[in-house]
């Protein structure tokens, strides 16, 4: 199932429930307080959970499919060693 | 131009540290190989040599999938070294650093850059699973491979013991988790390499760990909300175990000194503004704890070291989360190289604009450079006075009354020093070497704390001095005289700190740390026959086998005074230190005006020249020695004479010393 980078926004209570009640792993990415009792965080969730989060009252903004984007980016990684070429 | 692969990062680093940059670069080979057998490298870029230089460390690539972090730091290394070498300006789109700024950074900062902390993980992410975060620590179950390096540092690492069970902490003891903290604190070779840099490059006072993503600049702490009021409410205090990690409660908040917090915001803001100037990207400066706590992170570890071990310099750590996704298309990544490169260079300039170097002079000629040299134990800016008369000259203590101690603090600049404080102890020890912080902080039978009358200043202008003032009660003075009767010479030990003193060396001895000073004088009155006996210990209790050189300077005695040194004094002295005594002492050399009078059990030497050197080998610890002085009969009554004894370290600079002041016999 596809996994997406998602920006989730909600009040403090809901955001604190996100990892506990919703079993969403929240790491260090983009966790910020936007204004009084309004927080956001970037997380990676699968397609199925996206809908469930929206139903629970979270504001969900879907971004890229991280695995698909990752495979594309792997094609943008250097081959060989560019610094060993004659200058 | 694609993302750098693992080998390219290493090669780029080696090229940057080679010709034509060798005059101001050093390639650092990290000592701990990764699980896949890779040797990592860092680079030190610096032409700095003065005592006021500041160490800054940038790391990148702890998390495998955040590829751009290593690319950012390699780009920075290449552009900075080129610009410095060619005396050129550096432009990052809308943000330009003048050539003079580039010169300033390299000439005044020890910049240590470790761009690829986790090469195994990076390789796996770039070739197999792009979203891989951890290192590649092997495991029997493939699902359990790897440790999250940014949860593996030794700060609150055993998080279940420290945090409130209700707090959602972004750490796990489950090896399958992508935030698995590892089997032990700093268990991973990659973590140990970062710690090694902090240990090995003692000038490092600031640290930026480059990550993605989120466009955030985070400063300590990550475990709970910051507070500046209660130093006892801190991560080391077991009374708060089980209470950490909840947002919005008053039960626990993590202590950070107010001025340090202000400095963190200032430095973060300078980074933020420089990033914005490049092409208008808005980053946010905030405390690492925003809603969810973390433990075992690199930036908190750097900052915590100073609190757990005061001999470590404070490392103010930041995490910079660049960009909006882990692996942006490389066309966008190239813009991010500019964004973050500009932010990091601006950070360096901001540090230089902030820091001040406060010191207590070890002698009138002391410039703040280390080792300070000279007789730092008797010529320092610590002055004892019998009366509170504001005279900055040393005089002997007087019993039966309050005495005073003045400590002159100098701010070497280049900026005003903030929140400056001085502490003072009078300590008892028959040797010559004191070790920070214990001797400067203890209050016990061997350490007296004089009362502070004036010892804090909100600010000291660059180049200015201030006088700290302390009082010794009559009872405390009696204690000092009591020590002297036991033949332990009392010593005054002072230390100065400033919130923005980011540039001073942080050694544990007076001669290697310009924030420390010592005044170490023993006064003895010759008896009717003109004799004085002075026992002291050579060596240091913390050392094993060692070679000690003593420099005995008798140039301030009458020419016809007789001076002898006994290496095996009788009767036994300092019985309370017997457990630390060396079992064997061998005289390796005696030169420059010293001759052996007797060997064997009563081995003794005559000091006949103005200065003499004797080399001793001790199998361990310390060893008592006896110096006898016989003044000639024609010595003027009440005249003062001196003998100085310096203990020389392996580098042949003084590591300790004592001055014996002799008052010739009194006429009754």
CSV table of C-alpha atoms in Angstrom, one decimal, chain B residues 442-647:
chain,number,residue,atom,x,y,z
B,442,UNK,CA,33.9,21.6,47.0
B,443,UNK,CA,33.1,22.7,50.5
B,444,UNK,CA,34.6,20.3,52.9
B,445,UNK,CA,37.4,19.8,55.5
B,446,UNK,CA,39.9,20.7,52.8
B,447,UNK,CA,38.0,23.4,51.0
B,448,UNK,CA,36.7,26.7,52.5
B,449,UNK,CA,34.2,28.9,50.7
B,450,UNK,CA,34.9,32.6,51.4
B,451,UNK,CA,31.7,34.7,51.4
B,452,UNK,CA,31.2,36.7,48.2
B,453,UNK,CA,30.8,40.4,48.6
B,454,UNK,CA,30.9,41.3,44.9
B,455,UNK,CA,31.2,38.4,42.4
B,456,UNK,CA,28.7,38.9,39.6
B,457,UNK,CA,28.4,41.5,36.8
B,458,UNK,CA,25.6,41.7,34.2
B,459,UNK,CA,28.2,42.9,31.7
B,460,UNK,CA,31.9,43.7,31.5
B,461,UNK,CA,32.9,45.7,28.4
B,462,UNK,CA,35.6,44.4,26.1
B,463,UNK,CA,39.0,45.2,27.4
B,464,UNK,CA,37.7,46.2,30.9
B,465,UNK,CA,38.5,44.7,34.3
B,466,UNK,CA,36.3,44.2,37.4
B,467,UNK,CA,37.3,43.4,40.9
B,468,UNK,CA,35.5,40.5,42.6
B,469,UNK,CA,35.6,40.8,46.4
B,470,UNK,CA,35.3,38.1,49.0
B,471,UNK,CA,35.7,37.9,52.8
B,472,UNK,CA,37.3,35.3,55.0
B,473,UNK,CA,36.0,35.2,58.5
B,474,UNK,CA,38.3,35.0,61.5
B,475,UNK,CA,37.2,31.4,61.9
B,476,UNK,CA,38.1,30.6,58.3
B,477,UNK,CA,41.5,32.3,58.6
B,478,UNK,CA,42.1,30.1,61.7
B,479,UNK,CA,41.3,27.1,59.6
B,480,UNK,CA,43.9,28.1,57.1
B,481,UNK,CA,46.5,28.6,59.8
B,482,UNK,CA,45.6,25.2,61.2
B,483,UNK,CA,46.3,23.7,57.8
B,484,UNK,CA,49.7,25.4,57.8
B,485,UNK,CA,50.5,23.9,61.1
B,486,UNK,CA,49.9,20.5,59.5
B,487,UNK,CA,52.4,21.6,56.9
B,488,UNK,CA,49.6,21.8,54.2
B,489,UNK,CA,49.9,25.1,52.5
B,490,UNK,CA,46.6,26.9,52.0
B,491,UNK,CA,45.8,28.0,48.4
B,492,UNK,CA,43.3,30.4,47.0
B,493,UNK,CA,41.6,29.1,43.8
B,494,UNK,CA,39.4,31.4,41.7
B,495,UNK,CA,37.4,30.7,38.5
B,496,UNK,CA,35.5,33.1,36.3
B,497,UNK,CA,32.7,32.3,33.9
B,498,UNK,CA,30.7,34.3,31.4
B,499,UNK,CA,27.6,33.3,29.5
B,500,UNK,CA,29.2,34.1,26.1
B,501,UNK,CA,32.8,33.0,26.9
B,502,UNK,CA,32.8,30.6,24.0
B,503,UNK,CA,36.5,30.8,23.1
B,504,UNK,CA,38.6,29.9,26.1
B,505,UNK,CA,40.4,26.7,26.4
B,506,UNK,CA,38.8,24.4,28.9
B,507,UNK,CA,41.6,22.5,30.5
B,508,UNK,CA,41.4,21.2,34.1
B,509,UNK,CA,44.6,22.9,35.3
B,510,UNK,CA,45.3,26.5,36.0
B,511,UNK,CA,48.0,26.8,33.4
B,512,UNK,CA,45.9,25.4,30.6
B,513,UNK,CA,42.6,27.3,31.3
B,514,UNK,CA,42.6,31.1,31.4
B,515,UNK,CA,39.4,31.1,33.4
B,516,UNK,CA,41.2,29.6,36.4
B,517,UNK,CA,43.8,31.1,38.8
B,518,UNK,CA,45.6,30.2,41.9
B,519,UNK,CA,47.5,31.9,44.7
B,520,UNK,CA,49.6,29.5,46.6
B,521,UNK,CA,52.0,30.9,49.2
B,522,UNK,CA,53.3,29.4,52.4
B,523,UNK,CA,54.8,31.7,55.0
B,524,UNK,CA,57.3,30.4,57.5
B,525,UNK,CA,59.4,32.1,60.1
B,526,UNK,CA,63.0,30.9,60.6
B,527,UNK,CA,63.8,29.8,64.1
B,528,UNK,CA,66.6,31.3,66.2
B,529,UNK,CA,69.2,29.3,64.4
B,530,UNK,CA,67.9,30.5,61.0
B,531,UNK,CA,66.4,27.1,59.9
B,532,UNK,CA,63.2,26.5,58.0
B,533,UNK,CA,61.8,23.1,57.0
B,534,UNK,CA,59.2,22.9,54.3
B,535,UNK,CA,57.6,19.6,53.2
B,536,UNK,CA,55.5,19.3,50.1
B,537,UNK,CA,54.5,16.6,47.7
B,538,UNK,CA,55.6,16.1,44.1
B,539,UNK,CA,53.5,14.2,41.5
B,540,UNK,CA,49.8,14.0,41.3
B,541,UNK,CA,47.5,11.5,43.1
B,542,UNK,CA,45.5,10.8,39.9
B,543,UNK,CA,48.5,9.6,37.9
B,544,UNK,CA,50.2,6.3,37.6
B,545,UNK,CA,53.9,6.0,36.8
B,546,UNK,CA,55.3,9.4,36.0
B,547,UNK,CA,58.4,11.5,35.5
B,548,UNK,CA,58.3,14.8,37.5
B,549,UNK,CA,60.8,17.6,37.1
B,550,UNK,CA,61.1,20.1,39.8
B,551,UNK,CA,62.6,23.5,39.2
B,552,UNK,CA,63.9,25.0,42.5
B,553,UNK,CA,64.5,28.8,42.3
B,554,UNK,CA,66.5,30.1,45.2
B,555,UNK,CA,67.6,33.3,43.5
B,556,UNK,CA,65.7,35.4,46.0
B,557,UNK,CA,67.6,34.0,49.0
B,558,UNK,CA,70.8,35.4,50.4
B,559,UNK,CA,73.7,34.0,48.4
B,560,UNK,CA,75.2,32.3,51.4
B,561,UNK,CA,72.0,30.6,52.5
B,562,UNK,CA,72.1,26.8,52.6
B,563,UNK,CA,69.4,24.9,50.8
B,564,UNK,CA,69.0,21.1,50.8
B,565,UNK,CA,66.4,18.8,49.3
B,566,UNK,CA,65.7,15.4,50.9
B,567,UNK,CA,63.9,12.8,48.8
B,568,UNK,CA,63.0,10.5,51.7
B,569,UNK,CA,62.1,12.7,54.6
B,570,UNK,CA,61.9,11.3,58.2
B,571,UNK,CA,59.7,11.2,60.2
B,572,UNK,CA,56.8,10.3,58.0
B,573,UNK,CA,54.7,13.2,56.9
B,574,UNK,CA,51.1,13.6,55.6
B,575,UNK,CA,49.9,10.3,57.0
B,576,UNK,CA,46.4,11.0,55.7
B,577,UNK,CA,47.8,10.9,52.1
B,578,UNK,CA,49.8,7.7,52.6
B,579,UNK,CA,47.5,5.6,50.4
B,580,UNK,CA,48.5,7.8,47.5
B,581,UNK,CA,52.2,7.7,48.0
B,582,UNK,CA,54.5,6.3,45.4
B,583,UNK,CA,56.3,3.1,46.6
B,584,UNK,CA,59.4,3.9,44.7
B,585,UNK,CA,61.2,7.2,43.8
B,586,UNK,CA,64.2,7.3,41.5
B,587,UNK,CA,66.3,10.4,40.8
B,588,UNK,CA,66.8,10.5,37.1
B,589,UNK,CA,68.8,13.6,36.8
B,590,UNK,CA,70.1,16.5,38.9
B,591,UNK,CA,71.4,19.5,37.0
B,592,UNK,CA,72.0,23.2,37.0
B,593,UNK,CA,73.5,23.9,40.4
B,594,UNK,CA,72.5,20.9,42.3
B,595,UNK,CA,74.8,18.3,43.8
B,596,UNK,CA,74.2,15.0,45.7
B,597,UNK,CA,75.3,15.2,49.3
B,598,UNK,CA,74.2,11.7,50.4
B,599,UNK,CA,72.7,8.6,48.8
B,600,UNK,CA,70.6,5.8,50.1
B,601,UNK,CA,68.0,6.1,52.8
B,602,UNK,CA,69.0,9.7,53.6
B,603,UNK,CA,69.4,10.8,50.0
B,604,UNK,CA,69.8,14.6,49.9
B,605,UNK,CA,71.0,17.2,47.5
B,606,UNK,CA,72.5,20.7,48.0
B,607,UNK,CA,70.9,23.5,45.9
B,608,UNK,CA,73.9,25.7,45.2
B,609,UNK,CA,73.0,27.5,42.0
B,610,UNK,CA,70.3,30.2,41.5
B,611,UNK,CA,68.1,27.6,39.9
B,612,UNK,CA,68.3,23.8,40.0
B,613,UNK,CA,66.4,21.1,38.2
B,614,UNK,CA,65.9,17.6,39.6
B,615,UNK,CA,64.1,14.8,37.7
B,616,UNK,CA,62.2,12.1,39.6
B,617,UNK,CA,60.5,9.0,38.5
B,618,UNK,CA,57.5,7.9,40.6
B,619,UNK,CA,55.9,4.6,40.2
B,620,UNK,CA,52.5,6.2,41.0
B,621,UNK,CA,50.8,9.1,42.8
B,622,UNK,CA,52.7,11.5,45.0
B,623,UNK,CA,55.8,11.5,47.1
B,624,UNK,CA,56.7,13.9,50.0
B,625,UNK,CA,59.9,15.9,49.8
B,626,UNK,CA,61.6,18.1,52.4
B,627,UNK,CA,63.3,21.4,51.6
B,628,UNK,CA,65.5,22.7,54.3
B,629,UNK,CA,66.7,26.3,54.2
B,630,UNK,CA,69.3,27.8,56.6
B,631,UNK,CA,69.6,31.5,56.6
B,632,UNK,CA,72.9,33.1,57.3
B,633,UNK,CA,73.4,34.7,60.7
B,634,UNK,CA,73.7,38.1,59.2
B,635,UNK,CA,70.3,38.0,57.5
B,636,UNK,CA,68.4,41.1,58.4
B,637,UNK,CA,65.8,40.5,61.1
B,638,UNK,CA,62.2,40.4,59.7
B,639,UNK,CA,63.4,40.5,56.1
B,640,UNK,CA,61.4,38.4,53.7
B,641,UNK,CA,63.0,35.9,51.3
B,642,UNK,CA,61.5,33.4,48.9
B,643,UNK,CA,62.1,30.0,47.4
B,644,UNK,CA,60.0,29.0,44.4
B,645,UNK,CA,59.4,25.3,43.6
B,646,UNK,CA,57.8,24.6,40.2
B,647,UNK,CA,56.6,21.2,39.1
